[in-house]
CSV table of C-alpha atoms in Angstrom, one decimal:
chain,number,residue,atom,x,y,z
A,204,MET,CA,0.0,0.0,0.0
A,205,LYS,CA,1.0,3.6,-0.4
A,206,ALA,CA,2.1,5.5,2.7
A,207,VAL,CA,3.4,8.9,3.6
A,208,TYR,CA,6.7,8.8,5.5
A,209,VAL,CA,8.6,11.4,7.3
A,210,GLN,CA,11.9,9.9,6.3
A,211,ASP,CA,14.2,12.4,8.1
A,212,ALA,CA,13.9,15.9,9.4
A,213,TYR,CA,12.2,18.0,6.6
A,214,GLU,CA,12.1,15.0,4.3
A,215,VAL,CA,8.6,13.6,3.4
A,216,ILE,CA,8.3,10.8,0.8
A,217,VAL,CA,5.7,8.4,-0.4
A,218,LYS,CA,6.6,4.8,-0.7
A,219,GLU,CA,5.0,1.3,-0.9
A,220,VAL,CA,4.8,-0.7,2.4
A,221,ASP,CA,3.2,-3.9,3.5
A,222,MET,CA,-0.4,-3.8,4.6
A,223,PRO,CA,-0.8,-3.7,8.4
A,224,GLU,CA,-1.4,-7.0,10.0
A,225,LEU,CA,-4.8,-7.3,11.4
A,226,GLY,CA,-5.2,-8.5,15.0
A,227,ASP,CA,-8.2,-10.4,16.3
A,228,ASN,CA,-9.8,-7.3,17.9
A,229,GLU,CA,-8.7,-4.8,15.2
A,230,VAL,CA,-10.5,-3.0,12.4
A,231,LEU,CA,-8.9,-2.4,9.0
A,232,ILE,CA,-9.8,1.0,7.6
A,233,LYS,CA,-9.5,2.3,4.0
A,234,VAL,CA,-8.4,5.9,4.7
A,235,LYS,CA,-10.3,8.6,2.9
A,236,ALA,CA,-8.9,11.7,4.6
A,237,ALA,CA,-5.9,12.3,6.9
A,238,GLY,CA,-5.0,15.6,8.5
A,239,ILE,CA,-1.6,17.2,9.1
A,240,CYS,CA,-1.4,18.0,12.7
A,241,GLY,CA,0.9,20.5,14.6
A,242,SER,CA,2.5,17.6,16.4
A,243,ASP,CA,3.2,16.0,13.0
A,244,ILE,CA,5.1,19.2,12.2
A,245,HIS,CA,7.2,18.6,15.3
A,246,THR,CA,8.1,15.1,13.9
A,247,TYR,CA,8.7,16.7,10.5
A,248,LYS,CA,11.3,19.0,12.2
A,249,GLY,CA,12.8,16.2,14.2
A,250,LEU,CA,11.6,17.8,17.5
A,251,HIS,CA,8.8,15.5,18.6
A,252,PRO,CA,9.6,14.0,22.0
A,253,PHE,CA,8.7,10.4,21.1
A,254,ARG,CA,7.6,10.1,17.4
A,255,LYS,CA,10.9,10.1,15.5
A,256,PRO,CA,11.7,9.7,11.8
A,257,PRO,CA,11.6,7.5,9.8
A,258,VAL,CA,7.9,7.0,10.5
A,259,ILE,CA,4.6,6.6,8.7
A,260,ILE,CA,3.1,9.9,9.9
A,261,GLY,CA,-0.5,10.9,10.8
A,262,HIS,CA,-3.2,10.3,13.4
A,263,GLU,CA,-6.1,12.4,12.3
A,264,LEU,CA,-8.3,10.3,9.9
A,265,SER,CA,-11.6,9.1,8.6
A,266,GLY,CA,-12.3,6.2,6.3
A,267,GLU,CA,-14.3,3.1,5.5
A,268,VAL,CA,-14.0,-0.3,7.2
A,269,VAL,CA,-12.9,-3.0,4.8
A,270,LYS,CA,-12.1,-5.9,7.1
A,271,VAL,CA,-12.5,-6.8,10.8
A,272,GLY,CA,-10.8,-9.3,13.1
A,273,PRO,CA,-12.7,-12.3,14.3
A,274,ALA,CA,-13.2,-10.9,17.8
A,275,VAL,CA,-14.7,-7.6,16.5
A,276,ALA,CA,-18.4,-7.2,17.3
A,277,LYS,CA,-19.4,-3.6,16.7
A,278,PHE,CA,-18.1,-2.9,13.1
A,279,GLN,CA,-18.5,-4.5,9.7
A,280,PRO,CA,-17.2,-3.7,6.2
A,281,GLY,CA,-18.8,-0.6,4.8
A,282,ASP,CA,-19.0,1.3,8.1
A,283,ARG,CA,-17.8,4.9,7.9
A,284,VAL,CA,-15.6,5.6,10.8
A,285,THR,CA,-13.0,7.8,12.6
A,286,VAL,CA,-10.5,6.8,15.3
A,287,GLU,CA,-9.4,8.0,18.7
A,288,PRO,CA,-5.7,7.3,18.1
A,289,GLN,CA,-4.5,6.2,21.5
A,290,THR,CA,-4.4,3.1,23.5
A,291,GLY,CA,-3.6,2.2,27.1
A,292,CYS,CA,-2.7,-0.9,29.0
A,293,GLY,CA,-6.3,-1.4,30.0
A,294,SER,CA,-5.6,-2.3,33.6
A,295,CYS,CA,-3.9,0.6,35.4
A,296,GLU,CA,-5.9,3.1,37.5
A,297,TYR,CA,-5.9,5.6,34.7
A,298,CYS,CA,-7.3,3.3,32.1
A,299,LEU,CA,-9.9,2.0,34.6
A,300,THR,CA,-11.1,5.5,35.3
A,301,GLY,CA,-11.3,6.5,31.6
A,302,ASN,CA,-8.1,8.5,31.5
A,303,VAL,CA,-6.2,6.5,28.8
A,304,ASN,CA,-4.3,9.7,28.0
A,305,TYR,CA,-2.5,9.3,31.4
A,306,CYS,CA,-1.5,5.7,31.0
A,307,GLU,CA,2.2,5.1,31.4
A,308,LYS,CA,2.0,2.6,28.5
A,309,ARG,CA,0.0,4.8,26.2
A,310,GLY,CA,0.4,3.9,22.6
A,311,ALA,CA,-0.3,6.1,19.5
A,312,PRO,CA,0.1,5.8,15.7
A,313,GLY,CA,3.7,6.2,14.5
A,314,ILE,CA,5.1,4.7,17.7
A,315,GLY,CA,6.5,1.2,17.8
A,316,SER,CA,4.7,-1.2,15.5
A,317,TRP,CA,1.5,0.9,15.1
A,318,TYR,CA,1.6,2.4,11.6
A,319,GLY,CA,0.7,6.1,11.2
A,320,ALA,CA,-2.6,6.9,9.6
A,321,MET,CA,-1.4,8.8,6.5
A,322,ALA,CA,-1.6,5.7,4.3
A,323,GLU,CA,-4.1,3.9,2.1
A,324,TYR,CA,-5.0,1.5,5.0
A,325,PHE,CA,-4.9,1.9,8.8
A,326,ALA,CA,-5.5,-0.8,11.4
A,327,ALA,CA,-6.9,0.2,14.8
A,328,PRO,CA,-8.2,-1.6,17.9
A,329,GLU,CA,-12.0,-1.9,18.0
A,330,GLN,CA,-12.3,0.2,21.1
A,331,THR,CA,-10.6,3.2,19.4
A,332,VAL,CA,-13.0,3.2,16.4
A,333,PHE,CA,-16.2,5.3,16.2
A,334,LYS,CA,-18.9,5.3,13.5
A,335,LEU,CA,-19.5,8.6,11.7
A,336,PRO,CA,-23.2,9.8,12.0
A,337,ASP,CA,-25.2,9.9,8.8
A,338,GLY,CA,-24.6,13.2,7.1
A,339,MET,CA,-21.1,13.6,8.4
A,340,ASP,CA,-18.6,13.5,5.5
A,341,TYR,CA,-15.1,12.2,5.6
A,342,GLU,CA,-13.5,15.7,5.8
A,343,GLN,CA,-15.6,16.4,8.9
A,344,GLY,CA,-14.6,13.0,10.2
A,345,ALA,CA,-10.9,13.9,9.9
A,346,LEU,CA,-11.6,16.9,12.2
A,347,VAL,CA,-12.9,14.7,15.1
A,348,GLU,CA,-9.5,14.0,16.6
A,349,PRO,CA,-8.2,17.6,16.7
A,350,PHE,CA,-11.6,18.9,17.8
A,351,ALA,CA,-11.5,16.4,20.7
A,352,VAL,CA,-8.3,18.1,21.8
A,353,GLY,CA,-10.3,21.4,21.9
A,354,VAL,CA,-13.2,19.7,23.7
A,355,HIS,CA,-10.8,18.3,26.3
A,356,ALA,CA,-9.1,21.7,26.8
A,357,VAL,CA,-12.4,23.4,27.4
A,358,ARG,CA,-13.4,20.8,29.9
A,359,LYS,CA,-10.1,21.1,31.7
A,360,ALA,CA,-10.6,24.9,31.8
A,361,GLY,CA,-14.1,24.6,33.2
A,362,ILE,CA,-15.5,27.0,30.6
A,363,GLY,CA,-19.1,27.7,31.0
A,364,VAL,CA,-22.0,30.1,30.1
A,365,GLY,CA,-20.9,33.7,30.1
A,366,ASP,CA,-17.2,33.2,30.4
A,367,LYS,CA,-14.7,35.5,28.8
A,368,VAL,CA,-12.0,33.4,27.1
A,369,ALA,CA,-8.8,34.3,25.3
A,370,ILE,CA,-7.4,31.7,22.8
A,371,LEU,CA,-3.8,32.4,22.0
A,372,GLY,CA,-2.9,31.0,18.6
A,373,ALA,CA,-5.3,30.7,15.6
A,374,GLY,CA,-3.9,27.5,14.1
A,375,PRO,CA,-6.3,24.6,13.7
A,376,ILE,CA,-6.2,23.6,17.3
A,377,GLY,CA,-6.7,27.1,18.5
A,378,LEU,CA,-9.6,27.6,16.2
A,379,LEU,CA,-11.2,24.3,17.2
A,380,ALA,CA,-10.7,25.0,20.9
A,381,MET,CA,-12.4,28.3,20.3
A,382,ALA,CA,-15.4,26.6,18.6
A,383,ALA,CA,-15.6,24.2,21.6
A,384,ALA,CA,-15.5,27.2,24.0
A,385,LYS,CA,-18.3,28.9,22.1
A,386,ALA,CA,-20.4,25.7,22.2
A,387,ALA,CA,-19.8,25.5,26.0
A,388,GLY,CA,-21.4,28.9,26.4
A,389,ALA,CA,-18.5,31.4,26.4
A,390,THR,CA,-19.9,34.8,25.3
A,391,THR,CA,-16.6,36.7,24.9
A,392,LEU,CA,-14.0,34.9,22.7
A,393,LEU,CA,-10.8,36.8,21.8
A,394,VAL,CA,-8.3,35.1,19.5
A,395,THR,CA,-4.7,36.2,19.0
A,396,ASP,CA,-2.3,35.4,16.2
A,397,VAL,CA,0.3,36.9,13.9
A,398,MET,CA,-1.5,36.0,10.7
A,399,ASP,CA,-4.5,38.1,9.6
A,400,TYR,CA,-5.9,35.3,7.5
A,401,ALA,CA,-6.0,33.0,10.5
A,402,LEU,CA,-7.8,35.7,12.6
A,403,GLU,CA,-10.3,36.2,9.8
A,404,SER,CA,-11.1,32.4,10.0
A,405,ALA,CA,-11.5,32.8,13.8
A,406,MET,CA,-14.1,35.5,13.3
A,407,SER,CA,-15.9,33.5,10.7
A,408,MET,CA,-16.0,30.6,13.2
A,409,GLY,CA,-17.6,32.7,16.0
A,410,ALA,CA,-14.9,34.7,17.7
A,411,THR,CA,-16.1,38.0,19.1
A,412,HIS,CA,-12.7,39.7,18.9
A,413,SER,CA,-9.4,39.1,17.2
A,414,LEU,CA,-6.0,40.7,17.7
A,415,ASN,CA,-2.8,40.5,15.6
A,416,ILE,CA,0.0,40.6,18.1
A,417,MET,CA,2.9,40.9,15.6
A,418,ASN,CA,5.6,43.3,17.0
A,419,ASN,CA,3.2,44.4,19.7
A,420,LYS,CA,4.8,44.1,23.2
A,421,GLU,CA,1.7,45.7,24.8
A,422,TRP,CA,-0.7,43.2,23.3
A,423,MET,CA,-1.9,42.0,26.7
A,424,GLN,CA,-3.1,45.5,27.5
A,425,ASP,CA,-4.7,45.8,24.1
A,426,ALA,CA,-6.5,42.5,24.6
A,427,LYS,CA,-8.0,43.5,27.9
A,428,ALA,CA,-9.0,46.9,26.5
A,429,LEU,CA,-11.0,45.1,23.7
A,430,ILE,CA,-13.2,43.3,26.2
A,431,GLY,CA,-13.1,45.9,29.0
A,432,GLY,CA,-11.2,43.8,31.6
A,433,ASN,CA,-9.5,40.6,32.4
A,434,PHE,CA,-10.3,37.1,31.1
A,435,ASP,CA,-11.9,34.2,33.1
A,436,LYS,CA,-10.0,31.6,31.1
A,437,VAL,CA,-7.0,31.5,28.7
A,438,LEU,CA,-6.3,28.6,26.3
A,439,ILE,CA,-2.7,28.5,25.0
A,440,ALA,CA,-2.5,27.1,21.5
A,441,ALA,CA,0.9,28.5,20.5
A,442,GLY,CA,4.0,27.3,22.4
A,443,VAL,CA,6.1,30.4,22.0
A,444,PRO,CA,8.5,31.8,24.6
A,445,GLY,CA,7.0,33.8,27.4
A,446,ILE,CA,3.4,32.9,26.6
A,447,VAL,CA,2.6,31.3,30.0
A,448,ASP,CA,3.5,34.5,31.8
A,449,GLN,CA,1.6,36.6,29.3
A,450,SER,CA,-1.4,34.4,29.8
A,451,LEU,CA,-1.3,35.0,33.5
A,452,ALA,CA,-1.3,38.7,32.9
A,453,LEU,CA,-4.5,38.4,31.0
A,454,LEU,CA,-6.4,36.5,33.7
A,455,ARG,CA,-8.7,37.8,36.4
A,456,LYS,CA,-7.9,36.8,40.0
A,457,GLY,CA,-8.8,33.1,40.4
A,458,GLY,CA,-8.7,32.5,36.6
A,459,ARG,CA,-7.3,29.5,34.8
A,460,VAL,CA,-4.8,29.0,32.0
A,461,VAL,CA,-4.9,25.7,30.1
A,462,THR,CA,-1.8,24.7,28.0
A,463,ILE,CA,-2.7,22.9,24.8
A,464,ALA,CA,0.4,23.7,22.6
A,465,MET,CA,3.5,21.6,22.4
A,466,PHE,CA,6.3,23.5,24.0
A,467,GLN,CA,10.0,23.5,23.1
A,468,GLY,CA,12.2,24.5,26.0
A,469,ASP,CA,11.3,26.0,29.4
A,470,GLN,CA,8.7,28.6,30.2
A,471,THR,CA,9.2,31.2,33.0
A,472,PHE,CA,6.5,33.2,34.7
A,473,ASN,CA,5.9,35.5,37.7
A,474,ILE,CA,5.1,33.2,40.6
A,475,HIS,CA,3.6,36.0,42.6
A,476,ASN,CA,1.1,36.7,39.9
A,477,LEU,CA,0.1,33.0,40.1
A,478,GLN,CA,0.1,32.6,43.8
A,479,ASN,CA,-1.1,35.9,45.2
A,480,GLN,CA,-4.0,36.1,42.9
A,481,GLU,CA,-4.9,32.4,43.2
A,482,LYS,CA,-4.6,31.8,39.4
A,483,GLU,CA,-4.2,28.3,38.0
A,484,ILE,CA,-2.1,26.7,35.2
A,485,VAL,CA,-3.5,23.4,34.0
A,486,GLY,CA,-1.9,21.0,31.6
A,487,CYS,CA,-3.9,19.3,28.8
A,488,MET,CA,-2.9,16.0,27.2
A,489,THR,CA,-4.9,14.8,24.2
A,490,TYR,CA,-8.4,13.7,25.2
A,491,THR,CA,-10.6,10.9,26.6
A,492,ARG,CA,-13.2,8.7,25.0
A,493,GLU,CA,-15.9,11.0,26.4
A,494,ASP,CA,-14.2,13.9,24.6
A,495,THR,CA,-14.2,12.0,21.3
A,496,ILE,CA,-17.9,11.1,21.6
A,497,THR,CA,-18.7,14.8,22.4
A,498,ALA,CA,-16.6,16.0,19.5
A,499,ILE,CA,-18.5,13.7,17.1
A,500,ASP,CA,-21.8,14.9,18.4
A,501,MET,CA,-20.9,18.5,18.3
A,502,ILE,CA,-19.5,18.4,14.7
A,503,ALA,CA,-22.7,16.6,13.7
A,504,ALA,CA,-24.7,19.4,15.3
A,505,GLY,CA,-22.9,22.1,13.4
A,506,ALA,CA,-20.5,23.4,16.1
A,507,VAL,CA,-17.6,23.5,13.6
A,508,ASN,CA,-17.5,25.5,10.4
A,509,GLU,CA,-15.2,23.2,8.5
A,510,LYS,CA,-15.1,25.5,5.5
A,511,ALA,CA,-13.3,28.1,7.6
A,512,ILE,CA,-10.6,25.7,8.8
A,513,ILE,CA,-9.9,23.2,6.0
A,514,THR,CA,-7.9,25.1,3.4
A,515,HIS,CA,-6.1,22.5,1.4
A,516,ARG,CA,-6.9,19.0,0.1
A,517,LEU,CA,-3.8,17.3,-1.4
A,518,THR,CA,-2.9,13.9,-2.8
A,519,PRO,CA,-0.4,11.7,-1.0
A,520,GLU,CA,2.2,12.7,-3.7
A,521,GLN,CA,1.6,16.3,-2.6
A,522,ALA,CA,2.1,15.6,1.1
A,523,ALA,CA,5.6,17.1,1.2
A,524,GLU,CA,4.1,20.3,-0.1
A,525,GLY,CA,1.5,20.1,2.6
A,526,PHE,CA,4.0,19.8,5.4
A,527,ARG,CA,5.9,22.8,4.0
A,528,LEU,CA,2.7,24.8,3.8
A,529,VAL,CA,1.8,24.1,7.4
A,530,ASP,CA,5.3,24.6,8.7
A,531,LYS,CA,5.8,27.9,6.9
A,532,LYS,CA,2.2,29.0,7.1
A,533,GLU,CA,2.3,29.5,3.3
A,534,ASP,CA,-0.7,30.0,1.0
A,535,GLN,CA,-2.9,30.9,3.9
A,536,SER,CA,-2.9,27.3,5.1
A,537,LEU,CA,-4.7,26.1,8.2
A,538,LYS,CA,-5.9,22.5,8.2
A,539,VAL,CA,-4.4,20.6,5.4
A,540,LEU,CA,-5.9,17.2,4.5
A,541,VAL,CA,-4.2,14.4,2.5
A,542,MET,CA,-7.0,12.7,0.6
A,543,PHE,CA,-6.9,9.0,-0.5
A,544,ASP,CA,-9.0,7.3,-3.1
A,545,ASN,CA,-10.4,10.5,-4.6
């Protein structure tokens, strides 16, 4: 089968590989759409903490079931599906309480023997596979995984009706987190970025305010001026130096920051601003099964304007171009999909 490899840092190729072997409890999926994720770009740059080249890349996908293992009970060929691309040991306290994302033995595509999803076929354990509702297309299905990240972040932040929320970073994860915050009832949604086109997409997806912070050292004050005060919650979707401290400066007393972005290097912040005002910084790691189910339901209900976030649809042979577009933010790229079997 055809698969997209990150062969080495900044080197993406397409090559023929063996079909994945199908276990008794696994589902074989003919991939229709696979998204390029920000964490895939970390692998592309050779910076990902555990997914290293050479590797079949990808973990955002949708497709059609073509074969199931003998122990699979819930799926059959022809089912349209997406995948929550993580597994746990199944027996630790985290797995038993529904927090597979905490498992010390957590597995994911592109790690060990589990092929990545940017290939013609992808095998996944039955418990990680979800049917797409009638009326949800494959492009929407490929957004389920990144939207689940946003759903999880909003849940960790405790965002509710009437909250004032700042989303720092208008890449796909930031935009999807914003959509999840809006669906949770936030009434003030300010999105920051350094690209006007990304901010335009944020506004078309329901943001109430946007702010280009390029070369603006006083942007925190400008952000607060736009909404007439401090924010209840801040979601960090851009892992740039100093952003945690800047987030704390945006918060009201007792507010909460949630870190979604992947960070390179250390972050420093004013501990007095954290402690004396009883603010909180909360980490956010992928999602849970509950988040994935919620993401599917919310996309089906129209919570995500996919036309504002999906900017490119490429063939596997164009995948190298897609990685470059996302890395360099060229051609007004946001979510880039690699389409199979067009």
